[in-house]
Each structure stands twice: as C-alpha cells, then as structure tokens.
Short mmCIF file of C-alpha atoms in Angstrom, two decimals:
data_model
loop_
_atom_site.label_atom_id
_atom_site.label_comp_id
_atom_site.label_asym_id
_atom_site.label_seq_id
_atom_site.Cartn_x
_atom_site.Cartn_y
_atom_site.Cartn_z
CA MET B 1 34.63 15.41 -70.22
CA PRO B 2 32.48 12.35 -69.48
CA ASP B 3 28.93 13.10 -68.32
CA ASP B 4 28.85 11.75 -64.71
CA SER B 5 25.74 13.64 -63.59
CA GLY B 6 23.85 10.33 -63.30
CA ALA B 7 26.49 8.93 -60.96
CA ALA B 8 26.41 12.15 -58.95
CA ARG B 9 22.66 11.89 -58.60
CA ALA B 10 23.01 8.26 -57.53
CA ARG B 11 25.57 9.21 -54.90
CA GLN B 12 23.24 11.98 -53.71
CA ARG B 13 20.32 9.54 -53.45
CA ALA B 14 22.49 7.04 -51.59
CA GLY B 15 23.70 9.74 -49.19
CA THR B 16 20.14 10.87 -48.59
CA GLY B 17 19.04 7.30 -47.93
CA ILE B 18 21.88 6.70 -45.46
CA GLY B 19 21.07 9.98 -43.71
CA LEU B 20 17.40 9.06 -43.47
CA LEU B 21 18.32 5.63 -42.11
CA LEU B 22 20.51 7.25 -39.45
CA VAL B 23 17.69 9.59 -38.46
CA LEU B 24 15.29 6.66 -38.12
CA VAL B 25 17.77 4.64 -36.06
CA LEU B 26 18.56 7.57 -33.79
CA GLY B 27 14.86 8.37 -33.46
CA ALA B 28 14.08 4.79 -32.49
CA ALA B 29 16.90 4.81 -29.95
CA LEU B 30 15.59 8.06 -28.50
CA LEU B 31 12.09 6.64 -28.23
CA ILE B 32 13.47 3.64 -26.38
CA ALA B 33 15.47 5.78 -23.98
CA LEU B 34 12.80 8.38 -23.18
CA PRO B 35 10.18 7.61 -20.51
CA ASP B 36 6.73 6.85 -21.86
CA ASP B 37 3.71 8.94 -20.87
CA ASP B 38 2.89 6.29 -18.27
CA GLY B 39 6.09 7.19 -16.41
CA SER B 40 8.01 4.02 -17.22
CA SER B 41 11.22 3.67 -19.19
CA ASP B 42 11.35 0.83 -21.67
CA GLY B 43 15.06 0.26 -22.04
CA GLY B 44 14.95 -3.49 -21.68
CA ALA B 45 15.14 -3.17 -17.90
CA CYS B 46 11.62 -4.48 -17.40
CA ARG B 47 11.38 -8.23 -16.97
CA GLY B 48 8.80 -10.55 -15.52
CA LEU B 49 9.31 -11.05 -11.79
CA THR B 50 7.68 -13.23 -9.18
CA VAL B 51 8.45 -14.68 -5.75
CA GLY B 52 11.64 -16.73 -5.95
CA SER B 53 11.91 -17.67 -2.29
CA TRP B 54 10.56 -16.52 1.05
CA LYS B 55 10.85 -17.19 4.76
CA ALA B 56 9.24 -15.96 7.95
CA ASP B 57 10.95 -12.89 9.44
CA ASP B 58 10.74 -13.93 13.08
CA GLY B 59 12.85 -11.01 14.31
CA LEU B 60 10.47 -8.28 13.13
CA THR B 61 7.41 -10.24 14.22
CA ALA B 62 8.94 -10.68 17.68
CA GLU B 63 9.73 -6.96 17.95
CA PHE B 64 6.07 -6.03 17.60
CA ALA B 65 5.15 -8.75 20.07
CA ARG B 66 7.72 -7.41 22.56
CA TYR B 67 6.48 -3.86 22.25
CA GLY B 68 2.82 -4.84 22.40
CA ASP B 69 3.34 -6.96 25.52
CA ASP B 70 5.32 -4.25 27.36
CA ALA B 71 3.10 -3.28 30.29
CA SER B 72 5.32 -0.47 31.58
CA ARG B 73 2.91 2.10 30.08
CA THR B 74 -0.85 1.96 29.59
CA ASP B 75 -1.20 4.27 26.59
CA ASP B 76 0.94 2.29 24.17
CA TRP B 77 0.00 0.28 21.11
CA THR B 78 -0.85 -3.34 21.99
CA GLY B 79 -2.24 -4.50 18.64
CA GLY B 80 -3.51 -3.23 15.32
CA ASP B 81 -3.84 -3.78 11.59
CA GLY B 82 -3.42 -1.80 8.38
CA THR B 83 0.38 -1.85 8.72
CA HIS B 84 2.30 0.84 6.75
CA SER B 85 5.74 2.37 7.25
CA VAL B 86 7.73 5.42 6.15
CA ARG B 87 11.30 6.42 6.98
CA LEU B 88 11.76 9.93 8.35
CA PRO B 89 14.74 12.14 7.44
CA ASP B 90 16.34 11.61 10.87
CA GLY B 91 16.37 7.82 10.39
CA ARG B 92 13.35 6.95 12.49
CA VAL B 93 10.60 4.80 10.99
CA LEU B 94 6.99 5.86 11.45
CA TRP B 95 4.57 2.93 11.56
CA LEU B 96 0.91 3.68 10.83
CA PHE B 97 -1.99 1.47 11.86
CA SER B 98 -5.73 1.45 11.36
CA ASP B 99 -7.97 -0.03 14.09
CA THR B 100 -5.79 -0.22 17.20
CA TYR B 101 -5.92 -1.51 20.77
CA LEU B 102 -4.01 0.47 23.39
CA GLY B 103 -4.51 -0.33 27.08
CA ARG B 104 -2.49 -2.80 29.10
CA VAL B 105 -1.46 -6.37 28.38
CA TYR B 106 -1.37 -8.99 31.16
CA GLY B 107 0.85 -12.04 31.18
CA PRO B 108 -0.48 -15.57 30.83
CA PRO B 109 -2.52 -17.42 31.76
CA ASN B 110 -5.60 -15.55 30.57
CA PRO B 111 -8.93 -15.70 32.47
CA HIS B 112 -9.78 -18.88 30.55
CA GLY B 113 -6.66 -20.61 31.86
CA GLU B 114 -4.93 -20.52 28.47
CA ALA B 115 -1.24 -19.74 28.03
CA TYR B 116 -1.88 -16.44 26.21
CA ALA B 117 -1.07 -12.88 27.15
CA TRP B 118 -4.36 -10.98 27.27
CA ARG B 119 -6.05 -7.61 27.68
CA ASP B 120 -9.30 -6.63 29.35
CA ALA B 121 -12.20 -7.25 26.98
CA THR B 122 -13.54 -3.75 27.70
CA THR B 123 -10.39 -2.10 26.28
CA PRO B 124 -11.56 0.48 23.72
CA LEU B 125 -10.56 0.39 20.07
CA VAL B 126 -9.21 3.56 18.43
CA ARG B 127 -9.47 3.99 14.68
CA ASN B 128 -5.79 4.75 14.02
CA SER B 129 -2.41 5.02 15.68
CA ALA B 130 1.27 5.66 14.95
CA VAL B 131 4.36 4.09 16.50
CA LEU B 132 7.96 5.24 16.19
CA MET B 133 10.93 2.90 15.64
CA ARG B 134 14.59 3.77 15.96
CA ASP B 135 17.42 1.44 14.94
CA GLY B 136 15.05 -1.49 14.61
CA ARG B 137 13.47 -1.05 18.04
CA LEU B 138 9.97 0.30 18.66
CA GLU B 139 10.14 3.21 21.10
CA SER B 140 6.87 5.08 21.57
CA THR B 141 3.26 5.51 20.52
CA LEU B 142 2.01 8.92 19.41
CA PRO B 143 -1.19 10.18 21.08
CA ALA B 144 -4.03 8.17 19.56
CA PRO B 145 -6.07 8.50 17.54
CA LEU B 146 -3.67 10.57 15.47
CA PHE B 147 -6.42 11.45 12.97
CA ALA B 148 -9.75 12.35 14.58
CA ASP B 149 -13.07 11.13 13.20
CA PRO B 150 -14.33 13.56 10.52
CA ALA B 151 -17.98 13.22 11.61
CA PRO B 152 -20.25 10.99 13.70
CA ASN B 153 -20.27 7.40 12.42
CA GLN B 154 -17.24 8.11 10.23
CA TRP B 155 -13.58 7.35 10.79
CA ARG B 156 -10.17 7.64 9.17
CA TRP B 157 -7.83 4.76 8.39
CA PRO B 158 -4.24 5.79 7.49
CA VAL B 159 -2.67 3.95 4.59
CA ALA B 160 0.49 4.73 2.60
CA ALA B 161 2.73 7.68 3.45
CA ARG B 162 5.83 9.42 2.13
CA VAL B 163 8.17 12.28 2.95
CA GLU B 164 8.02 14.94 0.22
CA PRO B 165 8.57 18.69 -0.29
CA ARG B 166 5.86 20.87 1.24
CA SER B 167 5.12 22.03 -2.30
CA PRO B 168 6.81 21.28 -5.64
CA GLY B 169 10.36 22.65 -5.53
CA SER B 170 10.24 23.53 -1.82
CA SER B 171 13.29 22.78 0.35
CA GLU B 172 11.08 22.10 3.39
CA GLN B 173 9.93 18.51 3.88
CA VAL B 174 6.76 17.17 5.45
CA VAL B 175 5.13 13.78 5.90
CA ARG B 176 2.09 13.15 3.75
CA VAL B 177 -0.28 10.39 4.91
CA LEU B 178 -3.07 9.03 2.73
CA LEU B 179 -6.32 8.47 4.64
CA TRP B 180 -9.40 6.41 3.87
CA VAL B 181 -12.67 7.81 5.17
CA ARG B 182 -15.35 5.23 5.82
CA THR B 183 -18.91 5.57 7.06
CA ALA B 184 -20.71 3.05 9.26
CA GLY B 185 -22.98 0.78 7.24
CA GLN B 186 -24.98 -2.42 7.29
CA ALA B 187 -23.97 -5.82 5.92
CA PRO B 188 -22.09 -6.42 3.71
CA TRP B 189 -20.44 -3.09 4.66
CA ILE B 190 -19.60 -4.09 8.22
CA TYR B 191 -16.15 -2.50 7.84
CA GLY B 192 -17.66 0.76 6.63
CA VAL B 193 -18.84 2.23 3.34
CA PRO B 194 -16.01 3.78 1.24
CA THR B 195 -16.47 7.54 1.42
CA ALA B 196 -13.37 9.57 0.46
CA THR B 197 -9.60 9.70 0.08
CA GLU B 198 -7.83 12.39 2.11
CA VAL B 199 -4.24 13.50 2.57
CA ALA B 200 -2.89 14.58 5.95
CA THR B 201 0.24 16.72 6.39
CA LEU B 202 2.52 16.14 9.40
CA SER B 203 5.33 18.52 10.32
CA LEU B 204 8.96 17.44 10.65
CA PRO B 205 10.55 16.52 12.91
CA GLY B 206 7.73 16.94 15.44
CA LEU B 207 5.01 15.04 13.50
CA ARG B 208 2.36 17.61 14.39
CA LEU B 209 -0.84 17.28 12.39
CA GLU B 210 -1.11 20.45 10.29
CA SER B 211 -3.98 19.78 7.90
CA ILE B 212 -6.23 17.22 6.24
CA VAL B 213 -7.45 17.75 2.67
CA GLU B 214 -9.97 15.67 0.73
CA VAL B 215 -8.52 14.77 -2.68
CA LEU B 216 -11.21 12.43 -4.01
CA GLY B 217 -14.76 12.19 -2.66
CA GLN B 218 -16.90 9.17 -3.56
CA ARG B 219 -20.25 10.06 -2.01
CA SER B 220 -21.78 10.72 -5.42
CA VAL B 221 -21.08 7.16 -6.62
CA PRO B 222 -24.34 5.37 -5.76
CA ASP B 223 -22.99 1.79 -5.71
CA PRO B 224 -20.56 1.45 -2.78
CA SER B 225 -18.81 -1.46 -4.49
CA ARG B 226 -17.83 0.92 -7.33
CA ARG B 227 -16.29 3.54 -5.06
CA VAL B 228 -12.51 3.84 -5.28
CA LEU B 229 -10.21 4.75 -2.40
CA PHE B 230 -6.58 5.58 -3.18
CA GLY B 231 -3.49 5.08 -1.04
CA THR B 232 -3.22 1.37 -0.30
CA THR B 233 0.33 1.72 -1.68
CA LEU B 234 2.52 4.19 -3.54
CA VAL B 235 5.70 4.16 -5.60
CA GLU B 236 8.07 7.10 -6.16
CA GLU B 237 9.70 7.45 -9.58
CA ASP B 238 11.21 10.26 -11.66
CA GLY B 239 9.55 13.13 -9.84
CA TRP B 240 6.15 11.45 -9.62
CA THR B 241 4.32 9.65 -6.85
CA TYR B 242 2.22 6.82 -8.27
CA VAL B 243 -0.68 6.11 -5.92
CA PHE B 244 -2.67 2.89 -6.20
CA GLY B 245 -6.20 2.27 -5.01
CA GLY B 246 -9.02 -0.21 -5.18
CA ASP B 247 -12.73 -0.82 -4.89
CA ASP B 248 -14.27 -3.27 -2.46
CA GLY B 249 -15.91 -5.78 -4.80
CA ARG B 250 -18.39 -6.90 -2.17
CA PRO B 251 -21.00 -8.81 -4.24
CA ALA B 252 -20.48 -12.56 -4.43
CA SER B 253 -20.24 -12.29 -8.20
CA ARG B 254 -17.08 -10.19 -7.80
CA PRO B 255 -14.77 -12.05 -5.42
CA ALA B 256 -11.80 -9.95 -6.58
CA SER B 257 -11.59 -6.17 -6.49
CA HIS B 258 -10.13 -3.92 -9.19
CA ALA B 259 -6.89 -1.95 -8.89
CA TYR B 260 -6.61 1.69 -10.00
CA ALA B 261 -3.69 4.10 -10.41
CA ALA B 262 -3.13 7.83 -10.09
CA ARG B 263 -0.03 9.98 -10.21
CA VAL B 264 0.94 13.25 -8.53
CA PRO B 265 4.02 15.48 -9.05
CA GLU B 266 6.42 15.30 -6.11
CA GLY B 267 5.27 17.79 -3.47
CA GLY B 268 1.67 17.82 -4.68
CA LEU B 269 -0.06 15.03 -2.77
CA ALA B 270 -2.09 17.50 -0.69
CA ASP B 271 -3.26 19.41 -3.78
CA PRO B 272 -6.40 17.81 -5.29
CA ASP B 273 -5.82 19.64 -8.59
CA ALA B 274 -2.38 18.02 -8.96
CA TRP B 275 -3.78 14.48 -9.08
CA GLN B 276 -4.00 12.69 -12.43
CA TYR B 277 -5.98 9.46 -12.80
CA TRP B 278 -5.46 6.68 -15.32
CA SER B 279 -8.47 7.01 -17.63
CA GLY B 280 -7.78 3.84 -19.59
CA SER B 281 -5.51 5.54 -22.11
CA ALA B 282 -3.83 8.52 -20.40
CA TRP B 283 -3.21 10.31 -17.11
CA VAL B 284 -5.99 12.90 -16.81
CA PRO B 285 -6.80 15.38 -14.00
CA GLY B 286 -10.32 14.94 -12.70
CA ALA B 287 -10.99 11.82 -14.78
CA ARG B 288 -13.10 8.94 -13.56
CA PRO B 289 -10.47 6.33 -12.63
CA ARG B 290 -10.45 3.20 -14.78
CA PRO B 291 -9.12 -0.16 -13.58
CA VAL B 292 -5.56 -1.16 -14.41
CA LEU B 293 -6.02 -4.71 -13.08
CA GLY B 294 -8.89 -7.04 -12.37
CA ASP B 295 -11.62 -8.99 -14.11
CA GLY B 296 -13.68 -9.34 -10.93
CA ARG B 297 -13.13 -13.10 -10.84
CA ARG B 298 -9.77 -14.89 -11.18
CA LYS B 299 -7.67 -11.78 -11.66
CA GLY B 300 -7.80 -8.91 -9.21
CA VAL B 301 -6.78 -7.61 -5.84
CA GLY B 302 -7.97 -7.48 -2.27
CA SER B 303 -9.17 -4.13 -1.00
CA ALA B 304 -5.62 -3.58 0.33
CA PHE B 305 -2.52 -4.52 -1.66
CA THR B 306 1.03 -3.31 -2.23
CA VAL B 307 3.30 -2.43 -5.17
CA VAL B 308 7.11 -2.19 -5.32
CA ARG B 309 9.46 -1.26 -8.16
CA ASP B 310 12.48 -3.42 -8.98
CA GLY B 311 14.51 -1.91 -11.83
CA GLY B 312 11.99 -1.28 -14.57
CA THR B 313 9.47 -3.78 -13.22
CA TYR B 314 6.51 -3.11 -10.94
CA VAL B 315 5.51 -6.03 -8.72
CA LEU B 316 2.13 -6.15 -6.98
CA PHE B 317 1.32 -8.37 -3.99
CA THR B 318 -2.24 -9.10 -2.93
CA MET B 319 -4.30 -11.78 -1.29
CA ALA B 320 -5.34 -14.33 -3.90
CA ALA B 321 -8.79 -14.26 -5.47
CA GLY B 322 -11.47 -16.63 -4.19
CA PRO B 323 -11.30 -18.82 -1.07
CA LYS B 324 -7.48 -18.82 -1.11
CA GLY B 325 -7.65 -15.12 -0.28
CA LEU B 326 -7.87 -15.98 3.41
CA THR B 327 -4.43 -17.58 3.51
CA THR B 328 -2.50 -17.06 0.27
CA VAL B 329 -0.55 -14.15 -1.24
CA ALA B 330 -0.42 -13.80 -5.04
CA SER B 331 1.72 -11.51 -7.21
CA TYR B 332 1.49 -9.70 -10.54
CA TRP B 333 4.07 -7.76 -12.56
CA ALA B 334 4.00 -4.95 -15.13
CA CYS B 335 6.33 -2.56 -16.94
CA SER B 336 4.32 0.52 -15.91
CA PRO B 337 1.85 1.46 -13.17
CA ALA B 338 -0.95 1.41 -15.76
CA GLY B 339 -0.10 -2.12 -16.85
CA PRO B 340 -0.76 -4.36 -18.54
CA TRP B 341 -0.37 -6.49 -15.41
CA HIS B 342 0.68 -10.11 -15.84
CA GLY B 343 -0.30 -12.90 -13.48
CA PRO B 344 -1.27 -14.06 -11.00
CA ALA B 345 2.21 -15.52 -10.68
CA LYS B 346 3.67 -17.77 -7.99
CA GLU B 347 1.66 -17.78 -4.76
CA PHE B 348 2.74 -18.49 -1.19
CA SER B 349 0.99 -19.01 2.13
CA PRO B 350 2.70 -17.32 5.10
CA PRO B 351 2.44 -18.91 8.55
CA LEU B 352 -0.72 -18.27 10.55
CA PRO B 353 -1.49 -18.87 14.22
CA GLN B 354 -3.90 -21.62 15.18
CA GLY B 355 -7.61 -20.93 15.26
CA GLN B 356 -10.22 -19.43 12.97
CA VAL B 357 -7.98 -16.71 11.59
CA ALA B 358 -7.29 -15.12 8.24
CA ALA B 359 -4.41 -13.19 6.68
CA TYR B 360 -4.96 -9.92 4.82
CA ASN B 361 -3.37 -6.61 3.79
CA PRO B 362 0.08 -7.68 2.53
CA GLN B 363 2.32 -4.59 2.58
CA ALA B 364 5.89 -4.12 1.39
CA HIS B 365 8.32 -2.15 3.56
CA PRO B 366 11.17 -0.86 1.39
CA VAL B 367 12.54 1.07 4.39
CA LEU B 368 13.53 -2.27 5.95
CA SER B 369 14.52 -4.04 2.73
CA ASP B 370 18.12 -4.36 1.54
CA GLY B 371 20.50 -6.55 -0.41
CA GLY B 372 17.81 -7.96 -2.65
CA ARG B 373 15.66 -8.87 0.35
CA LEU B 374 12.10 -7.51 0.36
CA VAL B 375 10.24 -7.28 3.67
CA LEU B 376 6.52 -7.90 3.51
CA SER B 377 4.03 -7.68 6.38
CA TYR B 378 0.58 -9.20 6.63
CA ASP B 379 -2.16 -8.70 9.18
CA VAL B 380 -4.07 -11.39 11.06
CA ASN B 381 -7.61 -11.24 12.39
CA TRP B 382 -10.28 -13.56 13.75
CA LEU B 383 -12.28 -14.93 10.86
CA GLU B 384 -15.76 -14.76 12.40
CA THR B 385 -16.94 -11.21 13.04
CA THR B 386 -19.21 -12.27 15.90
CA GLY B 387 -17.14 -12.30 19.08
CA ALA B 388 -13.95 -11.25 17.28
CA ALA B 389 -13.11 -8.49 19.78
CA ALA B 390 -13.31 -10.95 22.67
CA GLN B 391 -11.05 -13.41 20.86
CA LEU B 392 -8.48 -10.70 20.07
CA SER B 393 -8.34 -9.71 23.74
CA ARG B 394 -8.25 -13.31 24.90
CA ASN B 395 -5.05 -13.83 22.86
CA VAL B 396 -3.35 -10.51 22.10
CA SER B 397 -0.79 -12.09 19.77
CA LEU B 398 -3.42 -12.55 17.06
CA TYR B 399 -4.08 -8.94 16.10
CA ARG B 400 -0.54 -7.90 15.26
CA PRO B 401 1.51 -7.70 12.05
CA ARG B 402 3.62 -10.63 10.99
CA PHE B 403 6.52 -10.43 8.56
CA VAL B 404 8.21 -12.43 5.83
CA SER B 405 11.37 -11.74 3.84
CA LEU B 406 11.33 -12.72 0.19
CA ARG B 407 13.48 -12.55 -2.91
CA LEU B 408 12.22 -11.95 -6.41
CA ALA B 409 13.13 -14.11 -9.38
CA ALA B 410 12.36 -14.22 -13.09
CA ALA B 411 8.77 -15.19 -13.86
CA ARG B 412 8.39 -18.26 -16.04
#
C-alpha cells in the first residue's frame, strides 16, 4: 500500500486551519454583536448625525402661552425655566420646571402702556413647579413648590425624570426625578453654588412625594467650578439609565463646561450604591467622575444640555461655546455615552423675542417626538441680572419655554 500518512497529516493541518479560521470569524462576529462595556452596540448602526433641518414649533409654544395667560385661577404656573418632561403610564405628560412664577396674569396694556400681558412685580418666585398635560393640552399645576428647600439659603431644581420600577425587577412603577441642590452664593455664583444631586420618588398615579435621597454630594470639592451635578438629561437603553451631568465652568478661562456620564440599573436611580460613574476607562461605583466631553474652550457644553439616542447614535444638544452661547444651539454625536464625542456639528439659532434676552437650556422631549421629528425646547431669560425680575413681570411672554421641531441627518 502507498504511504499516504503525509497527505493525511496535510489534510489534518488544513482542517485544523479551517476550523481555527471559523472560530476567529465567529468570535469576531460575536464581538461585533455583543454590547460593549459602555452599553453601546457596535453593529454598524452608529453613524454621525447632526441637525438636518429645523423649524419653530409655534403650536407648543402657543400652548404654554395660553396656559400661562389663563387668569381663571391664581395658583397656576405663569412662567418658568428648566423645562423637562416625562410621560406617565396613563398617558399624561408631567412637565417639570425650576424657578417659577405663579400668581395672576393681566391682559395688555401693562402699566408702562406696552402691549404685553403682565403680572404684578411683587409676585413671588418659587424654586420649582410641575404642570400636567393631557392630549396636548396643559390642565393643572401641582401645589408648588413640589420639592421643598432642603435648608435655609438652599433650594432644589428638578431636572430629568423617568418612570421606572420601584426597585430592580419590581412590577410597581414610580416616577424618579433628579434634583440639583444649590446654595446661595456671591458672584460669579449668582445662580447658586452646586451642592448635591438628589433623586425624588413620586407615587403613581397620584404623584405624591414619597422620598428624596442624596446620590452624590459635592460639598467636599473645594472649587465650585469643579463640582458636578447629574441629571441634566438621561437616556434609557438595555436595562440601564444613562445619566449625564456637567460642571459650571465659571472662570473666564473656561467658557465651556465639561460633560460627565453615569449609569444606573433600571429601578435603581434612588439607590446611591447602584450608581456607576465613567472614570475615564470604565463604569465604576463611587469613582470620581471624569469628563466625557469638553476642552474648556471650543468644545464643551452649557451647564444644562440634552442627549437623545437615534439607532446606535447618541446626539447631544447644547448652547454653543463662547459668545454664541447666548443665541445658538450646537450638537455633538457619539457611538456610546462615554464617547468619544464628535463635533461641534451644524449649529442653529432659534427665534428669540426682542430685547436683551438670551436662550439657554435646550432640552429634547422624546414624549412629543414622532415620525423622525424631534421636539426641542429652549428657555428664554432677560440677559442683564439687574432688574430682570421686573422685566419678566412687565412682559410675561419672555420667561416661558419655546419649542422647535428638527430632523437629524448624516453628519458630513
């Protein structure tokens, strides 16, 4: 018989090589399909996105003007900023605001003879409020403030919120509201010194405040401009809530703030031990948060910004860095909450009323977005702090959210 042992060994080596090649191919495919540790899935779904087109959403803007001008009750919302929204299980939308005017609005002309609706200049300001909407129409204001001051010279500003299980795996749902605690300070901290991030729990369907828990204190950070508050925006994905935050970047040498990211298992927002912070290389419980975006100059965010997820792409909207930050919205994109973030991409300047005013706090509202249309709000305030309260009462239309609808397109 011919000796074919060499051929047999060759066939064996070839079979082994083919098998190893198949293992490598399958392993690579599996790595592509499985989510990375940063919570994203790199299956080719992530692509650069920016603002393709936009237009003013006059209908939503007019609805807040209608509700604010309604003088049938004297305890209703008449103006506010810090606009956030969350849809409740019964279909209602809960709108959360920071500094808020209640009181009564009077029709024009105002006491200066101008054609503006107005409120009495002595109307008090409350630090937060909540308004309920049903079927696109604002219905009622919850007793305000909804979240009492934690201590003298401190206050709470509500930011992002979501409906989640009371605890991981629970069938009972609650509303979790992120809160910023600020402490009165001197210039440049005229809007308060960043102090802590808290999470409030509201019952459903009654929206009764059950508890408030501090999840990240910042009192031990000596430089207020380095303190990080979380909750300006959040994104839900694959059993996680990704919570974004920022510092204030007050010094003139840092015109742009830095963005930070944390993640929490669904149902765990009110548990400080469940929070994981991006350390620069991994999600770590108790870690000192490290920036995911911002060089302190051309790239960065305002102290309030928003993030949405479109397919595998995260898109961030913020006021632009530098002087344009008073009028212009910029965007960034990334394939994971931790970045790297690309941009700033295409910018746009939404309409502003006449006068010395500025736009700030762009916020996305997925609960009102559909068919590829993304609804974005922005707040408006008097630019000069001296006499601002009088100006906002002289013309009540100023201190109210305005809305745009935009569509995303491929970034170039």
